Coordinates of C-alpha atoms and ligand atoms in Angstrom, one line a residue:
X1 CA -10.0 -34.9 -50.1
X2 CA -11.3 -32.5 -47.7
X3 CA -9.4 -30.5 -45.5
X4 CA -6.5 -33.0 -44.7
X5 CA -7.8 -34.6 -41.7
X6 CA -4.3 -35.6 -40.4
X7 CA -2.4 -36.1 -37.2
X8 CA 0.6 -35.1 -38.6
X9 CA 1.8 -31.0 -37.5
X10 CA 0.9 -28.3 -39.6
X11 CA 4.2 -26.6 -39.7
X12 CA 5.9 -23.4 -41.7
X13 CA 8.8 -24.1 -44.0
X14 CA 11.0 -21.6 -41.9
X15 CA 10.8 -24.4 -39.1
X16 CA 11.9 -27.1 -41.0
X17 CA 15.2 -28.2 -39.5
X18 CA 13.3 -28.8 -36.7
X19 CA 10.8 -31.5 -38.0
X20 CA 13.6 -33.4 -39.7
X21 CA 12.5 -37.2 -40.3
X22 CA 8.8 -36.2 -39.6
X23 CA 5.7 -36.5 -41.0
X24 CA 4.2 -32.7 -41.7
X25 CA 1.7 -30.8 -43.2
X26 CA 2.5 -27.3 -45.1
X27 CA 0.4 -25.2 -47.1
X28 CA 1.7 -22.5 -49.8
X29 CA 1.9 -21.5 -53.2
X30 CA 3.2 -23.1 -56.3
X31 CA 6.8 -21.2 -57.1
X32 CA 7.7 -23.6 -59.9
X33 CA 7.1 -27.5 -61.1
X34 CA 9.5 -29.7 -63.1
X35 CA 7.3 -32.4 -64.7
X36 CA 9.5 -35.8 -65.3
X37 CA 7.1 -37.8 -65.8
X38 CA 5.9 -40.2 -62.8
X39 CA 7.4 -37.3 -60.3
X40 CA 7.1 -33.6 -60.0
X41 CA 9.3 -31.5 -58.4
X42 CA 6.9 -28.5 -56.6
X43 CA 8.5 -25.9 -55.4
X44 CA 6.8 -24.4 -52.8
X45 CA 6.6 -21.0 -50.4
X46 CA 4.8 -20.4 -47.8
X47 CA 5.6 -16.7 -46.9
X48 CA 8.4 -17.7 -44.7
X49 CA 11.0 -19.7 -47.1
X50 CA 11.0 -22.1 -50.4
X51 CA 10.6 -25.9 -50.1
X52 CA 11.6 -28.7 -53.0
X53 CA 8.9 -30.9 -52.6
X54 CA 8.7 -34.4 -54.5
X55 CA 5.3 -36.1 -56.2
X56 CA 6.6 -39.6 -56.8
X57 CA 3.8 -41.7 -58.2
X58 CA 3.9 -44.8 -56.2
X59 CA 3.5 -42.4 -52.8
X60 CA 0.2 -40.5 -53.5
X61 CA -3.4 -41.4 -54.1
X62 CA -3.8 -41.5 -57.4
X63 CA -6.0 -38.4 -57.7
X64 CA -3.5 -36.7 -56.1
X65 CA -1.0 -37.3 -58.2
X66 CA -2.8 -36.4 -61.1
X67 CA -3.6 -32.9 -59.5
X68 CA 0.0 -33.1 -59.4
X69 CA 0.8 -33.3 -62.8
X70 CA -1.6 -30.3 -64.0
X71 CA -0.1 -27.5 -61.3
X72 CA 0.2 -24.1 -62.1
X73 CA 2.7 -21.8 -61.2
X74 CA 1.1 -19.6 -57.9
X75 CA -1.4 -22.4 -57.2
X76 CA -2.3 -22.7 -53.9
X77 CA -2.3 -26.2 -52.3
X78 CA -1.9 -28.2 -48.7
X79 CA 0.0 -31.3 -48.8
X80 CA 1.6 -33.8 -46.3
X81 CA 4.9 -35.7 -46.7
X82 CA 8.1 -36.7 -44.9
X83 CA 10.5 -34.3 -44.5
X84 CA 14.3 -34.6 -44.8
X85 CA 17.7 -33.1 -45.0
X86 CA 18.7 -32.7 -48.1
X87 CA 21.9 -31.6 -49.0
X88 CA 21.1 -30.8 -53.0
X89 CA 17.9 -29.5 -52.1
X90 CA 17.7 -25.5 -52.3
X91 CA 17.2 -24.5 -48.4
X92 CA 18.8 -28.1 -47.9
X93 CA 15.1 -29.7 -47.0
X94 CA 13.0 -31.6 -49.5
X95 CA 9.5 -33.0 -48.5
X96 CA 8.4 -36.5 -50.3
X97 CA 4.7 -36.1 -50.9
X98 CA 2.3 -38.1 -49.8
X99 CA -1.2 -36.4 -50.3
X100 CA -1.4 -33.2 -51.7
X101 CA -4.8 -30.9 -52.1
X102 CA -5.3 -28.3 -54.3
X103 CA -6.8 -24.4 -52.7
X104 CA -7.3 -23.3 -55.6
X105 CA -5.7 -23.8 -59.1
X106 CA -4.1 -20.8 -60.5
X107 CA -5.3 -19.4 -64.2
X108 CA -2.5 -20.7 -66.8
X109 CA -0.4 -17.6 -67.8
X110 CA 1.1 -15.9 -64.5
X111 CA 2.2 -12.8 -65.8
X112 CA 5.9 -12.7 -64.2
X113 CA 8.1 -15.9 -65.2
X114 CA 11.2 -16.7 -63.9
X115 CA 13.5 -14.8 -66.3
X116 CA 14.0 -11.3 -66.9
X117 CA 11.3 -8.5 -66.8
X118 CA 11.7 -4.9 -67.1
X119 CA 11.2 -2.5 -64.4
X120 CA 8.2 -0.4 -66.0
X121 CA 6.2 -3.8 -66.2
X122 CA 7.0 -5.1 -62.7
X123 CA 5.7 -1.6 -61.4
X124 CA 2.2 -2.6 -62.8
X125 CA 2.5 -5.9 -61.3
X126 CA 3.7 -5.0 -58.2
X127 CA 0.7 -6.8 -56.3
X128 CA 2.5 -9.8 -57.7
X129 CA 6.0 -9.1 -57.7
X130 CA 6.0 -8.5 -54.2
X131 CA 6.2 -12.4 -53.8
X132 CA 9.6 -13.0 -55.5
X133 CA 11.9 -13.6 -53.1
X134 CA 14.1 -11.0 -53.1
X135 CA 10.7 -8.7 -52.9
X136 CA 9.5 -10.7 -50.2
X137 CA 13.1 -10.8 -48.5
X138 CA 13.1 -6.1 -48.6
X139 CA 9.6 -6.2 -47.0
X140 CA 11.4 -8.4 -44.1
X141 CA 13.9 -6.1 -43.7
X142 CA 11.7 -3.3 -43.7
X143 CA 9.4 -4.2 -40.5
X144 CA 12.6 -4.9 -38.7
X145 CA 13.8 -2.1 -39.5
X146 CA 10.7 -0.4 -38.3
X147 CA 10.6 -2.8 -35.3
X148 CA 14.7 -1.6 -34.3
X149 CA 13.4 1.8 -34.4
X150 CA 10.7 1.4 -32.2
X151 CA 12.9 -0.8 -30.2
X152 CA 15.9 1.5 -29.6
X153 CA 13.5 4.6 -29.2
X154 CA 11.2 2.8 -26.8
X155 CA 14.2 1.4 -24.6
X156 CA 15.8 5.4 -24.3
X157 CA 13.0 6.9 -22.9
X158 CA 11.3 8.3 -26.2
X159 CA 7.6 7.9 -25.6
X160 CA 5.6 7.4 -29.1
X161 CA 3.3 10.1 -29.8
X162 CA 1.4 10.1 -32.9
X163 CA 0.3 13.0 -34.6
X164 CA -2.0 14.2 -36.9
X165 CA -2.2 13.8 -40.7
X166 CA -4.6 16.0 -41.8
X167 CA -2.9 19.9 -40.6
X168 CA -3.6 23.4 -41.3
X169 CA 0.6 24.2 -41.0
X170 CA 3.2 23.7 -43.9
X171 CA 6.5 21.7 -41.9
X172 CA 8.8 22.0 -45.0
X173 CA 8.0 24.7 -47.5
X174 CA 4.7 25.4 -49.3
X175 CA 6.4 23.7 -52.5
X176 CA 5.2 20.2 -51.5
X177 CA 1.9 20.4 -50.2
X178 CA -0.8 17.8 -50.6
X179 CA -4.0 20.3 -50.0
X180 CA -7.3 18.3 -49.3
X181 CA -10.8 20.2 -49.1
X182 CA -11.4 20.3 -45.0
X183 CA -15.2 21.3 -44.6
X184 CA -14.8 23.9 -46.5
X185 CA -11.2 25.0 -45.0
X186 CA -8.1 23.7 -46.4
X187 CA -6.2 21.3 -45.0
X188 CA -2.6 19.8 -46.1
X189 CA -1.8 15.9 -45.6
X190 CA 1.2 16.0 -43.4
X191 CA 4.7 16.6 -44.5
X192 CA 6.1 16.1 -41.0
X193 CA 5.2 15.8 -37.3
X194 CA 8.2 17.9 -35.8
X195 CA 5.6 21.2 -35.1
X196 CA 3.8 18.3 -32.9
X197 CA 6.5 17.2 -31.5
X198 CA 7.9 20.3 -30.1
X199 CA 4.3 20.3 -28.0
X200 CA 4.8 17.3 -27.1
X201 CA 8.4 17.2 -25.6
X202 CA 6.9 20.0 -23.1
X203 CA 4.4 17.0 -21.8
X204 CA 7.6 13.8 -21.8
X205 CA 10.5 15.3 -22.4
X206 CA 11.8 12.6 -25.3
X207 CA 9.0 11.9 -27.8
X208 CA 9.0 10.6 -31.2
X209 CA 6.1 10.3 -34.2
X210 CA 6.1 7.9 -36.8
X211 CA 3.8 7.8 -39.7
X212 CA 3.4 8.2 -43.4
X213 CA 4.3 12.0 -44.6
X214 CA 3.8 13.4 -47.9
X215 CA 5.4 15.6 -50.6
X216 CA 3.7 16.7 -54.0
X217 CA 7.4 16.3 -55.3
X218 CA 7.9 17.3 -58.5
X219 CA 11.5 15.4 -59.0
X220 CA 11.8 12.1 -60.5
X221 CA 14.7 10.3 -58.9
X222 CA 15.5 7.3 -57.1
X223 CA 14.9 8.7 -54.1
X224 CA 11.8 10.6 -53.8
X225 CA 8.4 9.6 -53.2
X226 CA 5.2 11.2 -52.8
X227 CA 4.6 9.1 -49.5
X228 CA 7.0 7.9 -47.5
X229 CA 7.7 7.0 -43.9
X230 CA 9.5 8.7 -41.5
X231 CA 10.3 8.3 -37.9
X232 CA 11.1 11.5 -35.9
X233 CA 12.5 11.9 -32.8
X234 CA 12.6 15.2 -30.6
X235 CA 14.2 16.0 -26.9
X236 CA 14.0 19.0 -24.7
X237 CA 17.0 20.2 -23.1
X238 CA 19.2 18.9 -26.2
X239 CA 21.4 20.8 -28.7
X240 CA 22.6 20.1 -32.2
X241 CA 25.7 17.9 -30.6
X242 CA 22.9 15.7 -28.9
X243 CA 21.2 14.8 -32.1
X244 CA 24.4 14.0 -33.4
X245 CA 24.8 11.5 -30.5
X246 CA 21.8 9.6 -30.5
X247 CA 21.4 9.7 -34.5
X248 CA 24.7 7.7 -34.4
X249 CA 23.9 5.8 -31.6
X250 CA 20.8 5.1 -33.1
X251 CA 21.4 4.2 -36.8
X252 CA 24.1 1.8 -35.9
X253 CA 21.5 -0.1 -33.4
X254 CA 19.2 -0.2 -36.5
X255 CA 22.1 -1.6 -39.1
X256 CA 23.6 -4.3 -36.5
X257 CA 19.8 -5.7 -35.9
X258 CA 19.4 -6.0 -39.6
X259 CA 22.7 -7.3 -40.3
X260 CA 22.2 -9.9 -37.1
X261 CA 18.6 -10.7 -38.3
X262 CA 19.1 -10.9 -42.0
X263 CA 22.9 -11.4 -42.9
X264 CA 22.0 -14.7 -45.1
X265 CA 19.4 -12.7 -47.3
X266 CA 20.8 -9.5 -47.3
X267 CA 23.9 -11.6 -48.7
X268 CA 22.2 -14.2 -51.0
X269 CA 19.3 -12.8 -52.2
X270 CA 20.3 -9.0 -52.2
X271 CA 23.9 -9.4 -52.7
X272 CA 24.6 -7.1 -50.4
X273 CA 28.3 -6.4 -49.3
X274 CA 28.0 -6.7 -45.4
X275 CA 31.5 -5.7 -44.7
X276 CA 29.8 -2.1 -45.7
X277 CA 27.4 -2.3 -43.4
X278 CA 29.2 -3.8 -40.1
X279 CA 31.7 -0.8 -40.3
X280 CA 28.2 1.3 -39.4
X281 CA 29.5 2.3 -35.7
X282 CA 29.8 4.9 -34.2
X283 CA 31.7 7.8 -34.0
X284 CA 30.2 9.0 -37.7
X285 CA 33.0 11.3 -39.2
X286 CA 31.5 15.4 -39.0
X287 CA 31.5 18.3 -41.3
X288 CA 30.6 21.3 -40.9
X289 CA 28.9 22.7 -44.4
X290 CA 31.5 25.5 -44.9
X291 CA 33.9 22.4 -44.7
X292 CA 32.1 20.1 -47.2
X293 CA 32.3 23.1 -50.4
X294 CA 35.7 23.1 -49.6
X295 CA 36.2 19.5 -49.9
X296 CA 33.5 19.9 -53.0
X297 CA 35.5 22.6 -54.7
X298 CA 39.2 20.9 -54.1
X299 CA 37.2 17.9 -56.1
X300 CA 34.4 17.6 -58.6
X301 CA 33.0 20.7 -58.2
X302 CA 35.4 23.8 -58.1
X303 CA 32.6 26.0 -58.8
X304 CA 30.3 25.0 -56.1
X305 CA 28.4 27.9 -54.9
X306 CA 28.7 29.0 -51.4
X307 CA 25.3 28.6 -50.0
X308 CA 23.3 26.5 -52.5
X309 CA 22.1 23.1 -50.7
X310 CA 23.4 19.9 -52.0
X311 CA 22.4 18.1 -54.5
X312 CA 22.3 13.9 -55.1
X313 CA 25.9 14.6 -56.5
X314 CA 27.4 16.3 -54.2
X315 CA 26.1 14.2 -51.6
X316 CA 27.7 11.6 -53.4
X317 CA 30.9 12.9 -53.8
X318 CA 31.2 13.8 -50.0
X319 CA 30.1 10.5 -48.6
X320 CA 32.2 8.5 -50.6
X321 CA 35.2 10.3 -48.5
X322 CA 34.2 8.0 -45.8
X323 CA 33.8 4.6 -44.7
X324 CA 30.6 5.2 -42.5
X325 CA 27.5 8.0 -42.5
X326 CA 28.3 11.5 -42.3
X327 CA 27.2 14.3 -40.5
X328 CA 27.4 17.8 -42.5
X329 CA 25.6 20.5 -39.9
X330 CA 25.4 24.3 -39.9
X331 CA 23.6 24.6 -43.3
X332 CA 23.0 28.3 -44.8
X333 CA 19.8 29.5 -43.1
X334 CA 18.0 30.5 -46.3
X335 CA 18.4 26.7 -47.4
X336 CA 16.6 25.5 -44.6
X337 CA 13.1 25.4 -42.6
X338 CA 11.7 28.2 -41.1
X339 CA 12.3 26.8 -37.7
X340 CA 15.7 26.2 -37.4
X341 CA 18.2 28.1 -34.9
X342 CA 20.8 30.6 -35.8
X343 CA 24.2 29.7 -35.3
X344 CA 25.7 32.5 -32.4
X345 CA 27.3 35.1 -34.1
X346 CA 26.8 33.8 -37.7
X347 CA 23.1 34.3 -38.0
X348 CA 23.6 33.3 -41.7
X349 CA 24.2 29.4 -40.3
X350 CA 21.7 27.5 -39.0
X351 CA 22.3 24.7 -36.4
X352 CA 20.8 22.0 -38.3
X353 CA 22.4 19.0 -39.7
X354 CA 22.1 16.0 -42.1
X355 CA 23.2 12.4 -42.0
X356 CA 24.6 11.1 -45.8
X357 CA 24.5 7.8 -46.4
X358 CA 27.5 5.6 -48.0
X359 CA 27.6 4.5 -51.2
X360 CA 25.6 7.1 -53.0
X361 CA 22.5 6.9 -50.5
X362 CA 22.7 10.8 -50.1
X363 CA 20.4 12.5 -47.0
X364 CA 18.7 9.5 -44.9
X365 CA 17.9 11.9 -42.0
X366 CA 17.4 15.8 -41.6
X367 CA 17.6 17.7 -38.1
X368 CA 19.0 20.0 -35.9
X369 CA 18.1 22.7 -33.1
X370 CA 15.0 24.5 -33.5
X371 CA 14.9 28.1 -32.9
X372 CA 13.2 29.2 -29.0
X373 CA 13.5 32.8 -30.2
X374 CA 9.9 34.3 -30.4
X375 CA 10.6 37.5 -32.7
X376 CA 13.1 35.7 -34.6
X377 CA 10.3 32.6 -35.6
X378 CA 7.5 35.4 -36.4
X379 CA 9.6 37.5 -38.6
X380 CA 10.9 34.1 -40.5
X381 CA 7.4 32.8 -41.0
X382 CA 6.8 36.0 -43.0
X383 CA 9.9 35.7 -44.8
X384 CA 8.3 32.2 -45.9
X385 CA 5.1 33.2 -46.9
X386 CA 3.5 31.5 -44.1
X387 CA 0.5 32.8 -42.2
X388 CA 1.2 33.4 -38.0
X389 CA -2.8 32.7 -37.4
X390 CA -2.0 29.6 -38.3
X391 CA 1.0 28.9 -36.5
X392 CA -0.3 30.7 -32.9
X393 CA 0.0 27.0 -31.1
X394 CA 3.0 26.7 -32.5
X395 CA 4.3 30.2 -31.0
X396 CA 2.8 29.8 -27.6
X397 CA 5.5 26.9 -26.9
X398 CA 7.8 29.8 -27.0
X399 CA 6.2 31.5 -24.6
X400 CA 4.9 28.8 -22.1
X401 CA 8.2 27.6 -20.9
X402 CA 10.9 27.1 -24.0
X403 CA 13.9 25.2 -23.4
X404 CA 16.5 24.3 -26.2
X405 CA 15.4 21.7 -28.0
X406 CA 16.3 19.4 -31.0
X407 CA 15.1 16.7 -33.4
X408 CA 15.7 14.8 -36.4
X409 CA 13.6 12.9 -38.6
X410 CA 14.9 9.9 -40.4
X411 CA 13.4 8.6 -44.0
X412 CA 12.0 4.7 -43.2
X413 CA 12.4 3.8 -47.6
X414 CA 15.9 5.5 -48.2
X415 CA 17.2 4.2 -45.1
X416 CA 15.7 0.4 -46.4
X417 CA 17.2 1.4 -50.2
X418 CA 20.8 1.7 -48.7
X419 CA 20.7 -0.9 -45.9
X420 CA 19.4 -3.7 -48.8
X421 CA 21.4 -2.1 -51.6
X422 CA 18.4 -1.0 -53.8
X423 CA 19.1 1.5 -57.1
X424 CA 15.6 2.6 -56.3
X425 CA 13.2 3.6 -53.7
X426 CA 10.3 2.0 -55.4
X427 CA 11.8 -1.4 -54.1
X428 CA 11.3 -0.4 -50.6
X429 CA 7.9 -0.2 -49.8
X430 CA 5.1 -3.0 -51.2
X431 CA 3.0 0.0 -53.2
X432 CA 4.8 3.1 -53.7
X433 CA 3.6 6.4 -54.7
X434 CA 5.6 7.6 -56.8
X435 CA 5.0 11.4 -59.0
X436 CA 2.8 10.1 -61.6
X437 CA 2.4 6.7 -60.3
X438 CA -0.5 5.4 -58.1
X439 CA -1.5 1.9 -59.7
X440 CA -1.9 -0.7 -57.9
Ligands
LIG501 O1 15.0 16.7 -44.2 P1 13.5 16.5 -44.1 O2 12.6 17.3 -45.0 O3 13.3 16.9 -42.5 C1 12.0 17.0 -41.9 O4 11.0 16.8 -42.4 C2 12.2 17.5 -40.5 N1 10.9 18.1 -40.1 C3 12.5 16.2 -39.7 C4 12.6 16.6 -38.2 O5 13.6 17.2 -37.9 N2 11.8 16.1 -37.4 O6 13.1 15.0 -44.2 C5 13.7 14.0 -43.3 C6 14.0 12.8 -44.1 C7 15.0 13.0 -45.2 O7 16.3 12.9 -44.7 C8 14.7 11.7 -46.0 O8 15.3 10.6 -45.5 C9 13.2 11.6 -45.9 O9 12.8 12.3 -44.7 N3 12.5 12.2 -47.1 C10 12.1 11.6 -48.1 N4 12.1 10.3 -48.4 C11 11.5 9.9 -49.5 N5 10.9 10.7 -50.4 C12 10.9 12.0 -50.2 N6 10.2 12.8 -51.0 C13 11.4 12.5 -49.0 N7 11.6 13.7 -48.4 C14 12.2 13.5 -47.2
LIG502 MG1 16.3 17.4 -45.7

């Protein structure tokens, strides 16, 4: 049969309600086939749902039917039938077949079966796990996400501003660098566009970057990755108590569109507790760090050192005091960027901040007031072993018209990990880079 030459509307499955009692075409994959006989039951997907469809014999050409009968799982094929509610039917549709044309018949063998695999093995196969479901359902909830960002940003007078990858300046620490060969000159894949950013505020006032960052991190953990996402806002004119503001304001605007997109497969197919997510408003509950060792020590971890950053635990322990994100600001200085501002009179603090996640989801977003003090900046970028030729641009927006200014940047795959429930930040992208892992 070539190419279905029909009258009948090529539709997607997610649309199905709407053609009840019609006559439609689809086209998909094979999820699964139940052979009994004179019918097959053909699961099929499309990209936008699952669909029980029904070969009966007597309805189908006869080659048809037999191409039928010899489906393999992740076959591709366009067919045509009458679609109907059907209450027993998973998705409650089921589409009786009457022709049915095979795309292309899938090699016997498909390495992931409906039962149990381990981890290790669906990392290899990632290029195919990515259309179970519940893979398929995170990589939904990921471009909304991303789409909410841009959104919310957009619609409160950020203005997008993307920056560069390639950079001769170190964001976070010379720890993590990715170093590339540049002509000759060495060049670092990003870690972070917040040096750009400060630039660009003096042009629009409210910008924001957003792009893949990278970090040669050493640490295997469910939340690191050697590439990740992130989404950074910056404002001029703005303090650490503004971020604080609009990172509340903000993250809640993200979690409600997910949950108001998504409730029925963050629910079904991620088994996610929703209740946790639709207490995400704001106010967000605040610390101040000297306030979280104390809350540390009087618990799990008496002999928590007074300026050491946090660790996963600790995050842990401190967010599970609270219903919704928290804020913990004024780090120690020494455990934080070069750039950050002093706290007045305790030049030890710094006037950053960090948003922890519930449930064990630790730091989704890191931020706070960067420092508009000249000597102070030079003097620090010594202190981190960082070269001021290199950073000249960098110091000429203190002298060309600083104002206060402040900025966060927020994590795009630990922010999908907690919002879908994930263990793991592998989950939340379709080919993470993980340290040691780069296949597929
Ligand atoms: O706290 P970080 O290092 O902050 C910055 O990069 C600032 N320059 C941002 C800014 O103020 N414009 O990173 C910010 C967030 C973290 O809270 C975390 O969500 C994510 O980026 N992140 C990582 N996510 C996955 N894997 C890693 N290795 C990550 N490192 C940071
Ligand atoms: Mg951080």
């Amino acid at each position: 049969m070539d190419a279905m030459a029909s009258a009948a509307p090529l539709i997607r499955i997610r649309e199905a309600a709407a053609y009840d009692g019609q006559v439609v075409r689809l086209q998909g994959w094979v999820q699964n086939r139940t052979d009994k006989g004179r019918l097959q039951f053909i699961q099929l997907r499309d990209g936008t749902g699952v669909l029980q469809s029904v070969a009966f014999q007597k309805d189908l050409p006869e080659a048809d039917f037999a191409a039928a009968g010899q489906l393999t799982q992740e076959s591709a094929v366009r067919v045509e039938g009458l679609l109907r509610a059907d209450a027993r039917a998973p998705g409650g549709f089921e589409l009786g077949l009457s022709r049915l044309e095979v795309v292309s018949l899938a090699e016997s063998g498909y390495p992931i079966q409906p039962k149990e695999h381990g981890t290790g093995f669906l990392m290899e196969q990632r290029h195919l796990w990515i259309r179970s479901p519940r893979q398929a359902a995170i990589l939904r909830i990921r471009a909304t996400i991303i789409k909410a960002i841009r959104d919310w940003l957009d619609s409160n007078d950020f203005v997008g501003v993307d920056t560069p990858i390639l950079t001769p300046a170190a964001c976070e620490g010379t720890t993590t660098l990715f170093a590339t060969d540049y002509f000759g000159e060495t060049a670092y894949l990003s870690q972070s566009g917040q040096l750009y950013n400060e630039a660009t505020i003096a042009a629009l006032g409210r910008t924001y970057c957003f792009g893949p960052t990278f970090r040669a991190e050493k640490s295997k953990t469910r939340r690191h990755l050697t590439e990740f996402w992130m989404v950074e806002p910056e404002m001029a004119f703005a303090r650490l108590e503004d971020v604080m503001a609009v990172e509340e304001a903000f993250v809640s605007a993200i979690v409600q569109t997910v949950l108001a997109r998504h409730g029925q497969e963050l629910s079904s197919l991620l088994e996610r507790d929703l209740s946790r997510l639709e207490a995400v408003r704001p106010p967000f509950p605040r610390l101040s760090y000297d306030e979280a060792v104390t809350l540390l020590r009087e618990g799990d971890f008496p002999d928590f050192p007074w300026g050491e950053d946090f660790g996963a635990p600790h995050e842990t322990y401190l967010a599970e005091r609270f219903e919704r994100p928290v804020f913990v600001y004024h780090y120690p200085s020494a455990a934080k960027a070069f750039y950050m501002a002093e706290v007045d009179g305790r030049p030890e603090l710094s006037r950053s901040v960090d948003l922890l996640a519930p449930e064990g989801y630790g730091e989704i977003i890191g931020g706070g007031e960067r420092s508009t003090d000249l000597e102070l900046l030079k003097r620090r970028l010594t202190e981190h072993g960082l070269r001021q030729e290199d950073y000249e641009w960098y110091l000429d927006l203190r002298r060309y018209g600083a104002v206060p200014h402040a900025g966060f940047g927020l994590g795009i795959e630990r922010t999908v990990a907690w919002i879908c429930g994930l263990g793991h930040v592998r989950e939340t992208t379709a080919f993470p880079r993980l340290l040691e892992k780069m296949y597929p």
